[in-house]
Short mmCIF file of C-alpha atoms in Angstrom, two decimals:
data_model
loop_
_atom_site.label_atom_id
_atom_site.label_comp_id
_atom_site.label_asym_id
_atom_site.label_seq_id
_atom_site.Cartn_x
_atom_site.Cartn_y
_atom_site.Cartn_z
CA MET A 9 0.12 -0.22 -0.38
CA LEU A 10 1.40 3.30 -0.98
CA PHE A 11 0.91 6.60 0.69
CA ASN A 12 -0.71 8.19 -2.20
CA SER A 13 -2.79 5.11 -2.97
CA TYR A 14 -6.77 5.74 -2.44
CA GLU A 15 -6.92 2.91 -0.09
CA PHE A 16 -4.53 4.46 2.06
CA ILE A 17 -5.87 8.05 1.94
CA PHE A 18 -9.39 7.08 2.11
CA ILE A 19 -9.55 3.47 4.27
CA PHE A 20 -6.42 3.20 6.19
CA LEU A 21 -5.23 6.33 7.62
CA PRO A 22 -8.50 7.33 8.63
CA VAL A 23 -9.79 4.37 10.26
CA THR A 24 -6.20 4.19 12.21
CA ALA A 25 -6.33 7.61 12.85
CA ILE A 26 -10.03 8.00 14.09
CA LEU A 27 -9.68 4.50 16.37
CA TYR A 28 -6.17 5.61 17.84
CA PHE A 29 -7.98 9.02 18.87
CA VAL A 30 -11.10 6.93 20.35
CA ILE A 31 -9.27 4.15 22.15
CA GLY A 32 -6.27 7.14 23.36
CA SER A 33 -9.53 9.10 25.21
CA PHE A 34 -10.07 5.98 27.52
CA ASN A 35 -6.41 4.21 27.54
CA ARG A 36 -3.05 5.75 26.44
CA GLY A 37 -1.48 2.43 26.61
CA ALA A 38 -3.95 0.78 24.00
CA ALA A 39 -3.65 3.76 21.76
CA ALA A 40 -0.13 2.89 21.61
CA ALA A 41 -0.69 -0.78 21.16
CA TRP A 42 -3.24 0.08 18.72
CA LEU A 43 -0.91 2.21 16.82
CA ALA A 44 2.06 -0.26 16.90
CA LEU A 45 -0.38 -2.91 15.53
CA MET A 46 -1.40 -0.90 12.52
CA SER A 47 2.38 -0.10 12.02
CA LEU A 48 3.00 -3.77 11.64
CA VAL A 49 -0.09 -4.05 9.43
CA PHE A 50 0.84 -1.38 7.18
CA TYR A 51 4.54 -2.88 6.52
CA GLY A 52 3.16 -6.06 6.36
CA TRP A 53 0.67 -5.11 3.63
CA TRP A 54 3.66 -5.65 1.12
CA ASP A 55 4.65 -8.94 2.18
CA GLU A 56 3.11 -10.40 5.57
CA ARG A 57 5.89 -13.03 6.24
CA TYR A 58 8.21 -9.96 6.58
CA VAL A 59 6.47 -8.83 9.66
CA ILE A 60 7.56 -12.03 11.33
CA LEU A 61 11.19 -10.81 9.99
CA LEU A 62 10.72 -7.00 11.33
CA LEU A 63 9.11 -8.34 14.94
CA LEU A 64 12.07 -10.47 15.48
CA SER A 65 14.58 -7.56 14.56
CA ILE A 66 12.52 -5.57 16.81
CA THR A 67 12.74 -8.25 19.81
CA PHE A 68 16.18 -8.74 19.56
CA ASN A 69 17.17 -5.13 19.43
CA PHE A 70 15.17 -4.19 22.32
CA MET A 71 16.46 -7.48 24.29
CA VAL A 72 20.01 -6.27 23.58
CA GLY A 73 19.26 -2.49 24.45
CA ILE A 74 18.05 -3.52 27.95
CA GLY A 75 21.18 -5.48 27.99
CA ILE A 76 23.52 -2.59 27.47
CA THR A 77 21.34 -0.40 29.66
CA LYS A 78 21.39 -2.89 32.71
CA GLN A 79 25.31 -2.91 32.55
CA SER A 80 27.11 -0.65 34.87
CA VAL A 81 28.71 2.33 32.87
CA GLY A 82 32.27 1.04 32.25
CA SER A 83 31.12 -2.70 32.64
CA PRO A 84 33.30 -4.70 29.75
CA TRP A 85 30.22 -6.31 29.35
CA ARG A 86 28.36 -3.37 28.27
CA LYS A 87 30.52 -2.84 25.23
CA ARG A 88 30.40 -6.82 24.46
CA ILE A 89 26.30 -6.51 24.25
CA LEU A 90 26.59 -3.28 21.91
CA VAL A 91 28.75 -5.50 19.83
CA PHE A 92 26.85 -8.63 19.80
CA GLY A 93 23.65 -6.73 19.12
CA ILE A 94 25.74 -4.61 16.14
CA VAL A 95 27.02 -8.07 14.84
CA GLY A 96 23.63 -9.42 14.93
CA ASP A 97 22.20 -6.52 12.70
CA LEU A 98 24.74 -5.88 10.39
CA THR A 99 24.31 -10.16 9.64
CA LEU A 100 20.96 -9.99 9.13
CA LEU A 101 21.15 -6.91 6.94
CA GLY A 102 24.48 -9.02 4.88
CA TYR A 103 22.37 -11.98 4.48
CA TYR A 104 19.98 -10.27 2.66
CA LYS A 105 21.71 -7.52 0.68
CA TYR A 106 24.86 -9.35 -0.05
CA PHE A 107 24.64 -13.29 0.18
CA ASN A 108 23.74 -13.92 -3.09
CA PHE A 109 26.51 -11.48 -4.78
CA PHE A 110 29.17 -13.39 -2.32
CA LEU A 111 28.03 -16.60 -3.88
CA SER A 112 27.97 -15.39 -6.98
CA THR A 113 31.47 -14.12 -6.93
CA VAL A 114 32.80 -17.00 -5.35
CA ASN A 115 31.10 -19.34 -8.24
CA GLN A 116 32.58 -16.85 -10.76
CA VAL A 117 36.16 -17.21 -9.21
CA ALA A 118 35.89 -20.99 -8.18
CA ASP A 119 34.22 -21.86 -11.34
CA SER A 120 31.68 -23.92 -8.69
CA HIS A 121 28.06 -23.90 -8.86
CA PHE A 122 26.68 -23.10 -5.27
CA TYR A 123 22.99 -22.80 -5.34
CA MET A 124 22.07 -19.28 -5.16
CA ALA A 125 18.59 -19.02 -3.05
CA GLU A 126 15.90 -16.46 -4.64
CA ILE A 127 16.25 -14.05 -1.75
CA ILE A 128 14.04 -10.94 -1.48
CA LEU A 129 15.04 -7.75 -0.31
CA PRO A 130 12.75 -6.97 2.82
CA LEU A 131 11.43 -3.53 2.45
CA GLY A 132 13.06 -0.88 4.32
CA ILE A 133 15.86 -3.30 5.80
CA SER A 134 18.46 -1.29 5.92
CA PHE A 135 16.15 2.04 7.23
CA PHE A 136 15.21 -0.23 10.31
CA THR A 137 18.65 -1.87 10.45
CA PHE A 138 20.40 1.71 11.18
CA THR A 139 17.88 2.89 13.13
CA GLN A 140 18.31 -0.19 15.42
CA ILE A 141 21.89 0.28 15.39
CA ALA A 142 21.56 3.70 16.10
CA TYR A 143 19.57 3.12 19.33
CA LEU A 144 21.75 0.37 20.50
CA VAL A 145 24.45 3.13 20.35
CA ASP A 146 22.51 5.74 22.28
CA ALA A 147 21.70 3.02 25.02
CA TYR A 148 25.65 2.25 25.06
CA GLN A 149 26.13 6.16 25.58
CA GLY A 150 23.22 6.18 28.15
CA LYS A 151 20.98 8.84 25.85
CA ALA A 152 18.28 6.40 25.55
CA ARG A 153 16.45 4.04 27.78
CA GLU A 154 13.38 2.34 26.59
CA TYR A 155 11.51 -0.61 29.03
CA ASN A 156 8.19 -0.58 27.19
CA PHE A 157 7.87 -2.75 23.83
CA ILE A 158 4.88 -1.28 22.26
CA HIS A 159 6.92 2.18 22.28
CA TYR A 160 10.09 0.80 21.11
CA ILE A 161 8.12 -1.11 17.74
CA LEU A 162 6.74 2.53 17.74
CA PHE A 163 10.40 3.90 17.85
#
């Protein structure tokens, strides 16, 4: 669904906004959960299979961020957890963006015939990966702390 499509402008956006404000008048937490759900629905409109990937990435980074902030400043574990999170994020990104390129290069150089999977690049993977890496760095520097999963999804 595109931002300029009729279904977005006349159905998705109004329903999401109206229900957000109605729910928010009774319960702000439920309104935030509604908005998070609708964000995932919007992302999944393109291909619902990648919502699971997005949720796994969000959950991973949320847990790593908590792990970083729970360590005292100056603890060697704080930096190790940050590095673990960044390596995990870059591994995911590298798989989707560069795995077939790497295999193609190996096949050409070594005259091999490794099977190249049909990997579809998830929408916005670079954006949400680097945004979450920035969050982890901010958590490491003590600039960001988020202990509410719904709020982190909205982030």
